[in-house]
């Protein structure tokens, strides 16, 4: 049995508690939050679980093998680092830390101590995203573009921009789905409330080959949209997370490029290229998806990684890659879309 | 009666011919195309209309007061300029010319000669776009953003990028709907067929106030999307051109900003701003729209402008503003999204 | 404080327990179920609430003023009758009883004892259905038709047909929304599993005036549809319960009838009526709806009715009217759609 | 070459003329209409085609092998019968005649004279309906139900009810798609304009096995719906004719029936059947459809049937079967849904 402590019992913590409670191989030992009034809910529902407002107790407790951190982003680094330094495996909410430098230090610390460091990129454990990865690996052909829209009338965050709140989902999904990693990023956006961070933003991700990615996030949209288009040379995907069951649709559509069109000398300028690019349309197919709760799958994987010293799907490196983009995008945002190279030097994955 | 000649009988020309034929006050005199085999269709359907492959005949014909040009973009400038120089009013397909410099010269020539110069920004004559303009003028409050997506599996153009083919629609609509004009543009995009122009692109438009605009165009999408979101401080619009009748939806939604949230002294940093921004949700309303054919409305306006020496809704200046953005966006595209200032010096409107 | 016992802790009982727990003025005293293993969940979540497998304890308990019954339909009558005979107010799951005769006896008993008898027609407490009622009362004009489709791949019930499982919702909504009550019913349907009740059915409801109603229910549909059309002489409603927020759309559409079209003597038979019926199309409007949980509203109303001796929105008479239709529809189903008159003789409302 | 005359140049006639003009093997000789003013349109567009207001000329003309009739229903029988008696092959608009008796006489006359008699059930030549037929033949398993909705704010007909105007489409599609033929019909409906035929109607079709069909048609709906559900034991289809390209969706969904569930003696009444019927959900698939114009395909088939003395897909028998149902449904409508047996005695197919 892997002893678990959950730190932070605000918005997401209760989901961690409920799921760890039901995860085979996990023993939920303790829940920690500074706001002790929140912890009464834990006591009434899980009388066997201990509660505390003292993080040091968690660190000292030999029954606790792993710590799950669901506190505000600004505290991720300190709490995760102290947990690692106390020999605990760590599971952190996304984004893994507030800066790439912090994320890098967590990655290094976990590797030095051979501890499991996982980041809660929940979406990569959904049936829809796993199916999308499988299609990209086998069937889509060369990936041409990745385009995602995540907008709605959303709760304004006051400490972070909409990029850290919404685009983090798209970046973590994209990091998992695409084999290639972006080499540069640019972002534009706007704040419409004086003194608040940007509530609308557009991100461009540049890659080494002719792949392009783009993410649109907006807290101030009249309608909710959660749609990703992935275009490949053989097939194309529409991933609509608001569809109740047919979240992934695969289109056997695209273009065919015919090199013979390059005729010359016939003097018919209009026609000479018109044979070069042709449409191709075919069936559409919506695969049956695994609808199990992603968080449950994710926590079982975390426990299994601890037991077998394996690397989780969303490890510290994945967390670092996402934070590196968020950080660079934030810099670009302040410079009207200046392209920022993503420095992978020293990046161990 | 205003005598009309239509020049170019390819994709769009037949629509001009059919609509001019039915426009009160217009007398369709002649149709001109170099490809004489195309003109047989004119003869069989409109026996009273003359046909010619010789543009000079059009220019010399005193019965012809106005020339409508529906040829490839590269020839717009020369044909329009010669028509103006022959004293003819001119109606040109969009984009008005291949460069801003050409467009400026057309504008200048038309003004010098007090001739009507109209550009065929057809969409601005639809019931949907006119309603959107009316809502922006009265009801939306301060406009926060303009976001448009125009994607589908579309015909690849070989001489111009997807920006000139698709974004030109969005730019002409935006030019009409928004009172403010952009001061800078950036664009990113990609070609996925070697030797061809970009088939996917993202445009950012920057304004002097805190308005932001963004346009996504793509010839290689598995599904067709034609959707514009316009967010304002009082209301928000969704314009979906694929809806058969409810193309415009107005949402009484948004945020309310409460300055009193700036509480101090309670030491509760998390909470102090949380009262500042609140949701506001209300009714949605889809106004009944005028469904008359936009081109018919547009041509009647063109005739009326000639008769009454008035300025058309989409005049040469509008055509110039759109081409200026297209041209700058194309430059930005080649520089990975470099921001290009839109120089309005010398721009007479 | 009104003391409450919930009887039956299967599918719906936990929702009653949770909502009564939070209803001001209600004191949840006890939960009763024969399956004692289910009751452990009550104890751990609501330690202050007593549990029992003995219904007689409930009846004898002077702290209990009202009993909420969420057991299988076949037991509704006996449990509700015994509760009424013990002087308890009663809240029963829909349908109120297994036969109209049972329902009538419950109504009579409650009236004789001046006890509140409510049936859990939950939908009539949703914002969408209340808005629909309001529109029918004021704005729709004369109601022409009520058409409802409620289909999906649903759990097969083994003791009752799809009518008792799904159409009961539509009948309870229709009973609330329409001022007129049907005078006859017919139903067709089919079972596709030998030995099981009908899994697809179509109901016709006949009224005294020129109103018609129709309900389609199906447990074996590939897609989920929850849509009701209500046509009136002035406006028409589409109620789509699967829409996340715009569940009610009001269309200012219809026909105009022009009596002058009745010309004669012109010998033009084709034309003479063609002026009589014209289209009328106008705006569409989706009113903002109260999204509060219907069950909470309903239980507060139940408590308030007990406190003030008022009649609930869905009282025993409403429950009886719905069961009368279900019962007659079931008879019609066995006779290939034979029309069954709905006998309201002796019906006290 | 098969010489063709088109009789009736109103709403549908121009489509026949345009398509026959382009049909290989067909020679459009003449167009006939009593309203000579309409025929001027034929002359200007098809100068080589003769026009006449005299049907007898058509009958006498030896160049004319076949007559296509697109006049009001009430004249179908007389015109078609006279054409057959003159030795012409006949193509008639749907419904083939105003009564089953008339339809039967046309069928008999055509068979006696070995002439091709085709009815214009256009939909059965669309890619969507042909795909649906193919799926029913191979893949759907046993067909359980056929459910169709065809509603919108439609033009009121003054001589026929909505059944003859809209349900005729569904009946002709169903006749083609389902191998089994209905043995009885019932219909309910209502007129909401005094003196006019029914504008809303519901049809039940009964079959010999446990298949059920239902059609809902309505001229007075606020929204347009064109959707057919076909449920089978192995797969289910949704056919939505308003979808621009994915009109047919095939769901690998249904139920599995487990005979072992019939356990007894365990005293657990609730559970004993619960294993009997289980859900089965799988992929959804939207096959690529042939999008060619159905009328063109249909007319080529008509010409080919004349040339090769073959039977068209929608022959006189199909026309008769549909009219028989329309006629019986109309009788049922007047009797509040009385079931009418469909007499196939003497029916030759």
PDB file of N, CA, C and O in Angstrom, chain C residues 199-222:
ATOM      1  N   UNK C 199     -40.875  -1.244 -25.854  1.00  0.00           N
ATOM      2  CA  UNK C 199     -39.710  -0.364 -25.708  1.00  0.00           C
ATOM      3  C   UNK C 199     -39.787   0.851 -26.625  1.00  0.00           C
ATOM      4  O   UNK C 199     -38.925   1.724 -26.584  1.00  0.00           O
ATOM      5  N   UNK C 200     -40.801   0.898 -27.483  1.00  0.00           N
ATOM      6  CA  UNK C 200     -41.019   2.068 -28.335  1.00  0.00           C
ATOM      7  C   UNK C 200     -42.527   2.305 -28.351  1.00  0.00           C
ATOM      8  O   UNK C 200     -43.309   1.345 -28.401  1.00  0.00           O
ATOM      9  N   UNK C 201     -42.922   3.561 -28.261  1.00  0.00           N
ATOM     10  CA  UNK C 201     -44.366   3.836 -28.264  1.00  0.00           C
ATOM     11  C   UNK C 201     -44.635   5.254 -28.757  1.00  0.00           C
ATOM     12  O   UNK C 201     -43.782   6.151 -28.651  1.00  0.00           O
ATOM     13  N   UNK C 202     -45.832   5.408 -29.332  1.00  0.00           N
ATOM     14  CA  UNK C 202     -46.316   6.699 -29.823  1.00  0.00           C
ATOM     15  C   UNK C 202     -47.693   6.940 -29.214  1.00  0.00           C
ATOM     16  O   UNK C 202     -48.577   6.083 -29.333  1.00  0.00           O
ATOM     17  N   UNK C 203     -47.871   8.077 -28.577  1.00  0.00           N
ATOM     18  CA  UNK C 203     -49.151   8.419 -27.968  1.00  0.00           C
ATOM     19  C   UNK C 203     -49.796   9.582 -28.703  1.00  0.00           C
ATOM     20  O   UNK C 203     -49.126  10.593 -28.970  1.00  0.00           O
ATOM     21  N   UNK C 204     -51.078   9.471 -28.966  1.00  0.00           N
ATOM     22  CA  UNK C 204     -51.878  10.600 -29.427  1.00  0.00           C
ATOM     23  C   UNK C 204     -52.791  11.034 -28.296  1.00  0.00           C
ATOM     24  O   UNK C 204     -53.460  10.192 -27.687  1.00  0.00           O
ATOM     25  N   UNK C 205     -52.853  12.318 -28.052  1.00  0.00           N
ATOM     26  CA  UNK C 205     -53.787  12.847 -27.061  1.00  0.00           C
ATOM     27  C   UNK C 205     -54.785  13.732 -27.791  1.00  0.00           C
ATOM     28  O   UNK C 205     -54.380  14.619 -28.551  1.00  0.00           O
ATOM     29  N   UNK C 206     -56.072  13.477 -27.556  1.00  0.00           N
ATOM     30  CA  UNK C 206     -57.134  14.247 -28.208  1.00  0.00           C
ATOM     31  C   UNK C 206     -57.741  15.217 -27.198  1.00  0.00           C
ATOM     32  O   UNK C 206     -57.905  14.877 -26.025  1.00  0.00           O
ATOM     33  N   UNK C 207     -58.075  16.402 -27.675  1.00  0.00           N
ATOM     34  CA  UNK C 207     -58.666  17.435 -26.813  1.00  0.00           C
ATOM     35  C   UNK C 207     -60.006  17.858 -27.402  1.00  0.00           C
ATOM     36  O   UNK C 207     -60.356  17.490 -28.516  1.00  0.00           O
ATOM     37  N   UNK C 208     -60.741  18.671 -26.648  1.00  0.00           N
ATOM     38  CA  UNK C 208     -62.062  19.067 -27.137  1.00  0.00           C
ATOM     39  C   UNK C 208     -61.984  20.092 -28.259  1.00  0.00           C
ATOM     40  O   UNK C 208     -62.825  20.117 -29.141  1.00  0.00           O
ATOM     41  N   UNK C 209     -60.997  20.944 -28.221  1.00  0.00           N
ATOM     42  CA  UNK C 209     -60.874  21.924 -29.302  1.00  0.00           C
ATOM     43  C   UNK C 209     -59.854  21.410 -30.340  1.00  0.00           C
ATOM     44  O   UNK C 209     -59.498  20.238 -30.322  1.00  0.00           O
ATOM     45  N   UNK C 210     -59.398  22.263 -31.221  1.00  0.00           N
ATOM     46  CA  UNK C 210     -58.514  21.760 -32.284  1.00  0.00           C
ATOM     47  C   UNK C 210     -57.041  21.774 -31.866  1.00  0.00           C
ATOM     48  O   UNK C 210     -56.158  22.205 -32.594  1.00  0.00           O
ATOM     49  N   UNK C 211     -56.818  21.255 -30.674  1.00  0.00           N
ATOM     50  CA  UNK C 211     -55.456  21.036 -30.171  1.00  0.00           C
ATOM     51  C   UNK C 211     -55.164  19.545 -30.310  1.00  0.00           C
ATOM     52  O   UNK C 211     -56.036  18.713 -30.111  1.00  0.00           O
ATOM     53  N   UNK C 212     -53.915  19.234 -30.664  1.00  0.00           N
ATOM     54  CA  UNK C 212     -53.518  17.834 -30.769  1.00  0.00           C
ATOM     55  C   UNK C 212     -52.182  17.684 -30.049  1.00  0.00           C
ATOM     56  O   UNK C 212     -51.352  18.593 -30.074  1.00  0.00           O
ATOM     57  N   UNK C 213     -52.010  16.545 -29.380  1.00  0.00           N
ATOM     58  CA  UNK C 213     -50.728  16.299 -28.713  1.00  0.00           C
ATOM     59  C   UNK C 213     -50.221  14.921 -29.101  1.00  0.00           C
ATOM     60  O   UNK C 213     -51.009  14.014 -29.398  1.00  0.00           O
ATOM     61  N   UNK C 214     -48.908  14.791 -29.105  1.00  0.00           N
ATOM     62  CA  UNK C 214     -48.296  13.542 -29.536  1.00  0.00           C
ATOM     63  C   UNK C 214     -46.986  13.377 -28.787  1.00  0.00           C
ATOM     64  O   UNK C 214     -46.251  14.345 -28.596  1.00  0.00           O
ATOM     65  N   UNK C 215     -46.723  12.152 -28.367  1.00  0.00           N
ATOM     66  CA  UNK C 215     -45.506  11.859 -27.603  1.00  0.00           C
ATOM     67  C   UNK C 215     -44.855  10.615 -28.190  1.00  0.00           C
ATOM     68  O   UNK C 215     -45.513   9.596 -28.388  1.00  0.00           O
ATOM     69  N   UNK C 216     -43.572  10.739 -28.479  1.00  0.00           N
ATOM     70  CA  UNK C 216     -42.805   9.596 -28.986  1.00  0.00           C
ATOM     71  C   UNK C 216     -41.745   9.251 -27.951  1.00  0.00           C
ATOM     72  O   UNK C 216     -40.908  10.083 -27.608  1.00  0.00           O
ATOM     73  N   UNK C 217     -41.770   8.004 -27.476  1.00  0.00           N
ATOM     74  CA  UNK C 217     -40.773   7.541 -26.504  1.00  0.00           C
ATOM     75  C   UNK C 217     -40.147   6.253 -27.014  1.00  0.00           C
ATOM     76  O   UNK C 217     -40.805   5.439 -27.648  1.00  0.00           O
ATOM     77  N   UNK C 218     -38.856   6.092 -26.728  1.00  0.00           N
ATOM     78  CA  UNK C 218     -38.122   4.977 -27.315  1.00  0.00           C
ATOM     79  C   UNK C 218     -36.874   4.707 -26.475  1.00  0.00           C
ATOM     80  O   UNK C 218     -36.069   5.606 -26.249  1.00  0.00           O
ATOM     81  N   UNK C 219     -36.748   3.458 -26.018  1.00  0.00           N
ATOM     82  CA  UNK C 219     -35.542   3.046 -25.270  1.00  0.00           C
ATOM     83  C   UNK C 219     -34.437   2.539 -26.185  1.00  0.00           C
ATOM     84  O   UNK C 219     -33.393   2.100 -25.710  1.00  0.00           O
ATOM     85  N   UNK C 220     -34.704   2.499 -27.468  1.00  0.00           N
ATOM     86  CA  UNK C 220     -33.788   1.783 -28.364  1.00  0.00           C
ATOM     87  C   UNK C 220     -33.373   2.697 -29.516  1.00  0.00           C
ATOM     88  O   UNK C 220     -33.356   2.307 -30.676  1.00  0.00           O
ATOM     89  N   UNK C 221     -33.053   3.939 -29.193  1.00  0.00           N
ATOM     90  CA  UNK C 221     -32.664   4.902 -30.219  1.00  0.00           C
ATOM     91  C   UNK C 221     -31.154   5.101 -30.181  1.00  0.00           C
ATOM     92  O   UNK C 221     -30.541   5.046 -29.117  1.00  0.00           O
ATOM     93  N   UNK C 222     -30.540   5.350 -31.329  1.00  0.00           N
ATOM     94  CA  UNK C 222     -29.079   5.502 -31.352  1.00  0.00           C
ATOM     95  C   UNK C 222     -28.611   6.838 -30.779  1.00  0.00           C
ATOM     96  O   UNK C 222     -27.462   6.976 -30.405  1.00  0.00           O
TER      97      UNK C 222
END
